[in-house]
């Protein structure tokens, strides 16, 4: 049985930091041993906002993959690839664009938000408006079932679902659909076919979800059908035609537990971040300079951890005993802030040690990183091409 597929991407616009690690990457690493995972460098997406600064992207494509490897992504367990090496993404984007109302894109919340936020950039471009549809193509081309992203991207996955639904509705009917369905039913044997026909009737007349679930469970697991036949039968059962494209689900990653050094969201552009691979001295210096509860002007002033960004770091890096020590020490002015910060420094350094070690061979020999991406791209391309064959056929483009 093949595992469900997961797909996610990141834009190579800067070195990854601990916010990325605790917000997304750690989750990616966990998923790679559970499901079939495809992770890609979204360099075209980076261009939608950085079309005037290509050097940023160039610099960060392979650096970001090294960060992934440092964080524990394993090329033997997941597929890592580069978006722009698979032009099929652009082909699907173009084809989806034909039937996508502009209003769908204008209504995506990130469209206006980002234009507001990134005022120094002119984002009234065609590419930026189309960004979520390109993302839909990224997802649909791999028939991904799950998309692990943060809350801010949920609306893009929703648009992806709408695009898939619309595509299936417009193009999901094969010319000889009925005969093909009959052939699938024959494969299943008389009894199963009868049962399916009966529960299809129930479902289509009453909308009975139990009937749907039962049938879908059977169709999804029977060894008598291949993947295309399963899709066809599913479409027949639901009455929607063949599902050429699969509607994905968002796997919401909890917002990063780790804020920036100043308590705001960690972001390179806010100058409040620590990179995934940062040198020791710089980490020590940054944490020592972190702002603390403003009430602690003097060493003898008591403070409140809940008003201090350092506390958020203790929640990620310290054990219960240390946290107890912080709470007591802070509220009674028993410890100084520098003292309080030391376990955080130690925690970050301990977390980074294995990452630095994992990154070392790749930094020393960037060729290996390119080879990993090349191999992953070749693997991803096989699936992308298969989907495009189906898509072209469904749209009648195979003349
Ligand atoms: N838009 C995503 C981000 O900014 C990156 C991305 C591009 C992506 N294509 C994707 C994420 C497909 C998940 C699936 O973070
Ligand atoms: Fe913050 Fe710790 Fe200082 Fe309290 S003692 S203000 S928690 S750094």
Coordinates of C-alpha atoms and ligand atoms in Angstrom, one line a residue:
X1 CA 0.0 0.0 0.0
X2 CA 1.4 3.4 -0.9
X3 CA 1.4 6.0 1.9
X4 CA -0.5 9.2 1.7
X5 CA 1.6 12.0 0.2
X6 CA 2.6 15.2 2.0
X7 CA 3.8 18.3 0.2
X8 CA 5.2 21.6 1.4
X9 CA 7.5 24.3 0.2
X10 CA 9.5 27.2 1.5
X11 CA 10.6 30.3 -0.2
X12 CA 14.4 30.8 -0.3
X13 CA 14.5 34.4 0.8
X14 CA 16.9 34.2 3.7
X15 CA 18.7 31.9 6.2
X16 CA 16.2 29.9 8.2
X17 CA 15.9 30.7 11.9
X18 CA 14.7 29.0 15.0
X19 CA 11.2 30.3 14.4
X20 CA 11.1 28.3 11.2
X21 CA 12.6 25.3 13.0
X22 CA 10.0 25.3 15.9
X23 CA 7.2 26.4 13.7
X24 CA 7.5 24.2 10.6
X25 CA 10.7 22.2 10.1
X26 CA 10.5 20.1 13.2
X27 CA 7.1 19.0 11.9
X28 CA 8.5 18.2 8.5
X29 CA 11.1 16.0 10.1
X30 CA 8.6 14.1 12.1
X31 CA 6.3 13.6 9.1
X32 CA 9.1 12.1 6.9
X33 CA 9.1 8.9 8.8
X34 CA 5.3 8.6 8.8
X35 CA 4.2 9.5 5.3
X36 CA 5.6 10.0 1.8
X37 CA 6.9 13.5 2.0
X38 CA 7.8 15.9 -0.8
X39 CA 9.5 19.2 0.2
X40 CA 10.5 21.8 -2.3
X41 CA 12.4 25.1 -2.6
X42 CA 9.7 27.5 -3.9
X43 CA 12.1 29.7 -5.9
X44 CA 9.4 30.9 -8.3
X45 CA 7.3 32.0 -5.3
X46 CA 10.3 33.8 -4.0
X47 CA 10.5 35.7 -7.3
X48 CA 6.9 37.0 -6.9
X49 CA 8.1 39.3 -4.1
X50 CA 11.9 39.4 -4.9
X51 CA 11.8 39.9 -8.7
X52 CA 14.1 42.8 -8.3
X53 CA 16.6 41.0 -6.1
X54 CA 17.5 37.7 -7.7
X55 CA 20.8 37.5 -5.9
X56 CA 18.9 36.9 -2.6
X57 CA 17.3 33.8 -4.1
X58 CA 20.4 32.5 -5.7
X59 CA 22.3 32.8 -2.5
X60 CA 19.6 31.0 -0.5
X61 CA 18.4 28.0 -2.6
X62 CA 21.1 25.6 -1.5
X63 CA 21.7 27.2 1.8
X64 CA 18.1 26.5 2.7
X65 CA 18.5 22.9 1.7
X66 CA 21.5 22.7 4.0
X67 CA 19.3 24.1 6.8
X68 CA 16.8 21.4 6.1
X69 CA 19.4 18.7 6.2
X70 CA 20.8 20.2 9.4
X71 CA 17.4 20.1 11.0
X72 CA 17.1 16.4 10.2
X73 CA 15.5 16.0 6.8
X74 CA 16.9 12.8 5.4
X75 CA 17.2 12.3 1.7
X76 CA 16.6 8.6 2.2
X77 CA 13.3 9.3 3.8
X78 CA 11.9 12.3 1.9
X79 CA 12.1 13.9 -1.5
X80 CA 13.7 17.4 -1.7
X81 CA 13.5 19.3 -4.9
X82 CA 13.6 22.6 -6.7
X83 CA 10.4 24.1 -8.1
X84 CA 11.9 25.8 -11.2
X85 CA 13.4 22.5 -12.4
X86 CA 10.0 21.1 -12.9
X87 CA 8.3 23.4 -15.5
X88 CA 5.2 21.2 -15.3
X89 CA 4.2 23.3 -12.3
X90 CA 4.0 26.3 -14.6
X91 CA 2.0 24.3 -17.2
X92 CA -0.6 23.3 -14.6
X93 CA -0.7 26.8 -13.3
X94 CA -1.4 28.1 -16.8
X95 CA -4.1 25.5 -17.4
X96 CA -5.8 26.2 -14.0
X97 CA -5.6 29.9 -14.7
X98 CA -7.9 29.6 -17.7
X99 CA -10.9 28.8 -15.5
X100 CA -10.0 30.6 -12.3
X101 CA -12.0 33.8 -11.6
X102 CA -9.8 36.8 -10.7
X103 CA -12.1 37.4 -7.7
X104 CA -11.0 34.2 -6.1
X105 CA -7.4 35.5 -6.1
X106 CA -8.3 39.1 -5.1
X107 CA -10.1 37.7 -2.1
X108 CA -7.2 35.7 -0.7
X109 CA -6.4 37.6 2.5
X110 CA -2.6 37.4 2.0
X111 CA -2.9 39.4 -1.2
X112 CA -3.9 42.7 0.4
X113 CA -2.1 42.0 3.7
X114 CA 1.3 41.5 2.0
X115 CA 0.8 44.5 -0.2
X116 CA 0.2 46.5 2.9
X117 CA 3.1 45.0 4.8
X118 CA 5.7 45.1 2.1
X119 CA 5.1 48.7 1.1
X120 CA 8.7 49.1 -0.2
X121 CA 7.9 46.6 -2.9
X122 CA 5.6 47.0 -5.8
X123 CA 3.4 44.0 -5.5
X124 CA 0.6 45.0 -7.9
X125 CA 1.9 42.4 -10.3
X126 CA 0.3 39.7 -12.2
X127 CA 2.7 37.2 -10.6
X128 CA 1.9 38.2 -7.1
X129 CA -1.9 38.0 -7.7
X130 CA -1.4 34.6 -9.2
X131 CA 0.8 33.4 -6.3
X132 CA -1.9 31.2 -4.6
X133 CA -2.8 29.6 -7.9
X134 CA 0.8 28.7 -8.5
X135 CA 0.8 27.2 -5.0
X136 CA -2.4 25.2 -6.0
X137 CA -0.5 23.8 -9.0
X138 CA 2.4 22.8 -6.7
X139 CA 0.1 20.9 -4.6
X140 CA -2.2 19.4 -7.1
X141 CA 0.5 18.2 -9.5
X142 CA 1.6 15.7 -6.8
X143 CA -1.9 14.7 -5.8
X144 CA -0.9 15.6 -2.2
X145 CA -3.3 14.6 0.5
X146 CA -1.8 16.7 3.2
X147 CA -0.2 20.2 3.2
X148 CA 1.6 21.1 6.4
X149 CA 1.6 24.9 6.6
X150 CA 0.9 27.6 9.1
X151 CA -2.4 29.4 9.6
X152 CA -1.4 32.2 7.2
X153 CA -1.3 29.7 4.3
X154 CA -4.7 28.0 5.1
X155 CA -6.5 30.2 2.6
X156 CA -4.2 29.1 -0.2
X157 CA -4.9 25.4 0.5
X158 CA -8.6 26.3 0.5
X159 CA -8.2 27.9 -2.9
X160 CA -6.4 24.8 -4.0
X161 CA -9.4 22.7 -3.1
X162 CA -11.7 25.0 -5.0
X163 CA -9.4 24.8 -8.1
X164 CA -9.4 21.0 -7.9
X165 CA -13.1 20.8 -7.5
X166 CA -13.7 23.2 -10.5
X167 CA -11.3 21.3 -12.6
X168 CA -12.9 17.9 -11.8
X169 CA -16.3 19.4 -12.5
X170 CA -15.3 20.8 -15.9
X171 CA -13.0 18.1 -17.2
X172 CA -13.6 15.0 -15.0
X173 CA -15.8 13.2 -17.5
X174 CA -14.1 10.8 -19.7
X175 CA -15.8 10.1 -23.0
X176 CA -16.3 6.4 -22.3
X177 CA -16.7 6.9 -18.5
X178 CA -19.7 4.5 -18.2
X179 CA -17.9 1.6 -19.9
X180 CA -14.8 2.2 -17.9
X181 CA -16.8 2.1 -14.7
X182 CA -18.5 -1.1 -15.7
X183 CA -15.1 -2.6 -16.4
X184 CA -13.9 -1.6 -12.9
X185 CA -17.0 -3.1 -11.3
X186 CA -16.5 -6.4 -13.2
X187 CA -13.0 -6.6 -11.7
X188 CA -14.5 -6.4 -8.2
X189 CA -16.8 -9.4 -8.7
X190 CA -20.5 -9.6 -8.7
X191 CA -21.2 -9.3 -5.0
X192 CA -19.0 -6.3 -4.3
X193 CA -20.4 -4.6 -7.4
X194 CA -24.0 -5.2 -6.3
X195 CA -23.3 -3.8 -2.9
X196 CA -21.6 -0.7 -4.3
X197 CA -24.4 -0.1 -6.7
X198 CA -26.9 -0.3 -3.9
X199 CA -25.1 2.0 -1.5
X200 CA -24.4 4.5 -4.4
X201 CA -28.2 4.7 -4.9
X202 CA -28.7 5.3 -1.2
X203 CA -26.0 7.9 -1.1
X204 CA -27.1 9.8 -4.2
X205 CA -30.8 9.7 -3.1
X206 CA -30.3 10.5 0.6
X207 CA -26.8 11.9 0.9
X208 CA -26.1 9.2 3.5
X209 CA -22.5 9.8 4.6
X210 CA -22.1 6.3 6.2
X211 CA -22.8 4.8 2.8
X212 CA -20.2 7.1 1.2
X213 CA -17.6 6.4 3.8
X214 CA -18.2 2.6 3.7
X215 CA -17.9 2.6 -0.1
X216 CA -14.8 4.9 -0.2
X217 CA -13.1 2.8 2.4
X218 CA -13.7 -0.3 0.4
X219 CA -12.6 1.3 -2.9
X220 CA -9.5 2.8 -1.4
X221 CA -8.3 -0.5 0.0
X222 CA -9.3 -3.2 -2.5
X223 CA -6.2 -4.7 -4.1
X224 CA -8.2 -5.4 -7.3
X225 CA -8.0 -1.8 -8.5
X226 CA -5.1 0.5 -9.5
X227 CA -5.0 4.1 -8.5
X228 CA -6.7 5.4 -11.6
X229 CA -9.5 2.9 -11.3
X230 CA -10.1 3.9 -7.7
X231 CA -10.4 7.5 -8.7
X232 CA -12.9 6.6 -11.5
X233 CA -15.1 4.5 -9.1
X234 CA -15.0 7.2 -6.5
X235 CA -16.2 9.8 -9.1
X236 CA -18.9 7.4 -10.3
X237 CA -20.1 6.8 -6.7
X238 CA -20.2 10.5 -5.9
X239 CA -21.6 11.4 -9.2
X240 CA -18.9 13.9 -10.0
X241 CA -17.1 12.1 -12.7
X242 CA -13.5 11.0 -12.4
X243 CA -11.5 13.0 -9.8
X244 CA -8.5 13.9 -11.9
X245 CA -7.1 16.2 -9.3
X246 CA -7.2 15.4 -5.6
X247 CA -8.5 17.9 -3.0
X248 CA -5.8 18.3 -0.4
X249 CA -6.2 19.0 3.3
X250 CA -4.3 21.4 5.3
X251 CA -2.2 20.0 8.2
X252 CA -2.2 23.0 10.4
X253 CA 1.2 23.5 12.1
X254 CA 0.7 25.2 15.4
X255 CA 2.0 28.7 15.3
X256 CA 5.7 28.7 16.2
X257 CA 6.1 28.4 19.9
X258 CA 9.2 30.5 19.7
X259 CA 8.8 34.2 19.3
X260 CA 11.6 36.6 18.4
X261 CA 14.2 37.9 20.8
X262 CA 12.1 40.9 21.5
X263 CA 8.8 39.0 22.0
X264 CA 7.4 39.9 18.5
X265 CA 7.2 37.3 15.8
X266 CA 10.6 36.0 14.9
X267 CA 11.6 37.3 11.5
X268 CA 14.9 38.1 9.9
X269 CA 13.6 41.5 8.8
X270 CA 12.7 42.5 12.4
X271 CA 16.3 41.8 13.4
X272 CA 15.1 39.6 16.3
X273 CA 16.1 36.1 15.0
X274 CA 18.7 33.5 15.6
X275 CA 19.6 31.4 12.6
X276 CA 19.4 27.6 12.6
X277 CA 23.2 27.6 12.1
X278 CA 24.6 30.5 14.0
X279 CA 28.0 30.8 15.7
X280 CA 28.3 30.4 19.4
X281 CA 29.5 33.9 20.2
X282 CA 26.7 35.5 18.3
X283 CA 24.0 33.4 20.1
X284 CA 25.4 34.2 23.5
X285 CA 25.5 37.9 22.6
X286 CA 22.0 38.0 21.2
X287 CA 20.4 36.3 24.2
X288 CA 22.4 38.4 26.7
X289 CA 21.0 41.5 25.0
X290 CA 17.4 40.3 25.0
X291 CA 15.0 42.7 26.6
X292 CA 13.5 41.5 29.9
X293 CA 10.6 42.6 32.2
X294 CA 11.0 46.4 32.1
X295 CA 10.1 46.4 35.9
X296 CA 13.5 44.9 36.6
X297 CA 15.5 48.1 36.4
X298 CA 17.9 47.2 39.2
X299 CA 19.1 43.7 40.1
X300 CA 17.1 44.0 43.4
X301 CA 13.8 44.8 41.6
X302 CA 11.5 41.7 41.4
X303 CA 10.0 40.9 38.0
X304 CA 7.3 38.8 36.4
X305 CA 8.3 36.1 33.9
X306 CA 5.0 36.6 32.1
X307 CA 6.1 40.1 31.1
X308 CA 9.5 38.9 29.8
X309 CA 10.4 37.4 26.3
X310 CA 13.1 35.3 27.9
X311 CA 10.3 33.3 29.6
X312 CA 9.0 32.2 26.2
X313 CA 12.4 30.8 25.5
X314 CA 12.4 28.9 28.8
X315 CA 9.1 27.4 27.8
X316 CA 10.8 25.9 24.7
X317 CA 14.3 25.1 26.1
X318 CA 14.0 24.5 29.9
X319 CA 12.7 21.7 32.0
X320 CA 10.2 22.0 34.8
X321 CA 12.9 22.4 37.5
X322 CA 14.6 25.2 35.7
X323 CA 11.3 27.0 35.1
X324 CA 10.5 26.7 38.8
X325 CA 13.9 28.2 39.5
X326 CA 13.2 31.1 37.1
X327 CA 9.8 31.9 38.5
X328 CA 11.0 31.9 42.1
X329 CA 14.2 33.7 41.3
X330 CA 12.6 36.4 39.1
X331 CA 9.6 37.2 41.4
X332 CA 11.8 37.5 44.5
X333 CA 14.8 39.1 42.8
X334 CA 16.8 36.1 43.8
X335 CA 18.5 35.7 40.4
X336 CA 19.8 38.3 37.9
X337 CA 18.6 38.4 34.3
X338 CA 21.9 37.3 32.9
X339 CA 21.9 34.3 35.3
X340 CA 18.4 33.5 34.1
X341 CA 19.4 33.6 30.5
X342 CA 22.2 31.1 30.8
X343 CA 20.0 28.0 30.6
X344 CA 18.4 29.4 27.5
X345 CA 21.8 29.9 25.9
X346 CA 22.8 26.4 26.9
X347 CA 19.5 25.0 25.5
X348 CA 20.0 26.7 22.1
X349 CA 23.6 25.7 21.9
X350 CA 22.7 22.1 22.7
X351 CA 19.9 22.1 20.1
X352 CA 22.3 23.5 17.5
X353 CA 25.2 21.2 18.1
X354 CA 23.8 18.2 16.2
X355 CA 22.5 20.5 13.5
X356 CA 25.9 22.0 13.0
X357 CA 27.4 18.5 12.9
X358 CA 24.8 17.3 10.3
X359 CA 25.5 20.4 8.2
X360 CA 29.2 20.1 8.2
X361 CA 29.7 17.6 5.3
X362 CA 27.4 19.6 3.1
X363 CA 29.0 22.9 3.9
X364 CA 32.4 21.3 3.1
X365 CA 31.1 19.8 -0.1
X366 CA 28.2 21.6 -1.6
X367 CA 28.2 19.1 -4.5
X368 CA 26.5 16.6 -2.3
X369 CA 23.6 19.1 -1.7
X370 CA 23.2 19.6 -5.4
X371 CA 23.2 15.8 -5.9
X372 CA 20.5 15.4 -3.3
X373 CA 18.3 18.1 -4.9
X374 CA 19.0 16.6 -8.4
X375 CA 17.9 13.1 -7.3
X376 CA 14.8 14.5 -5.5
X377 CA 13.9 16.6 -8.5
X378 CA 14.1 13.5 -10.8
X379 CA 11.8 11.6 -8.4
X380 CA 9.3 14.4 -8.1
X381 CA 9.3 14.9 -11.9
X382 CA 8.0 11.4 -12.5
X383 CA 4.8 12.1 -10.5
X384 CA 4.4 15.6 -12.0
X385 CA 4.6 14.2 -15.5
X386 CA 2.1 11.5 -14.8
X387 CA -0.4 14.1 -13.4
X388 CA 0.1 16.3 -16.4
X389 CA -0.6 13.4 -18.8
X390 CA -3.9 12.9 -17.0
X391 CA -4.6 16.6 -17.0
X392 CA -3.9 17.1 -20.7
X393 CA -6.0 14.0 -21.5
X394 CA -8.9 15.3 -19.4
X395 CA -8.8 18.7 -21.1
X396 CA -8.6 17.2 -24.5
X397 CA -5.1 18.5 -25.2
X398 CA -3.7 15.2 -26.4
X399 CA -4.1 15.9 -30.1
Ligands
LIG1 N1 3.5 30.0 0.1 C1 4.3 29.2 0.9 C2 4.9 30.1 2.0 O1 5.1 31.3 1.7 C3 5.4 28.4 0.2 C4 4.7 27.5 -0.8 C5 4.7 27.6 -2.1 C6 4.1 26.3 -0.4 N2 4.1 26.5 -2.7 C7 3.7 25.7 -1.7 C8 3.7 25.7 0.8 C9 2.9 24.5 -1.7 C10 3.0 24.5 0.7 C11 2.6 23.9 -0.5 O2 5.3 29.6 3.0
LIG2 FE1 13.1 37.8 32.5 FE2 14.5 36.0 33.8 FE3 15.0 38.6 34.1 FE4 12.8 37.5 35.1 S1 14.8 37.0 35.7 S2 12.9 39.4 33.9 S3 12.3 36.0 33.5 S4 15.2 37.4 32.2

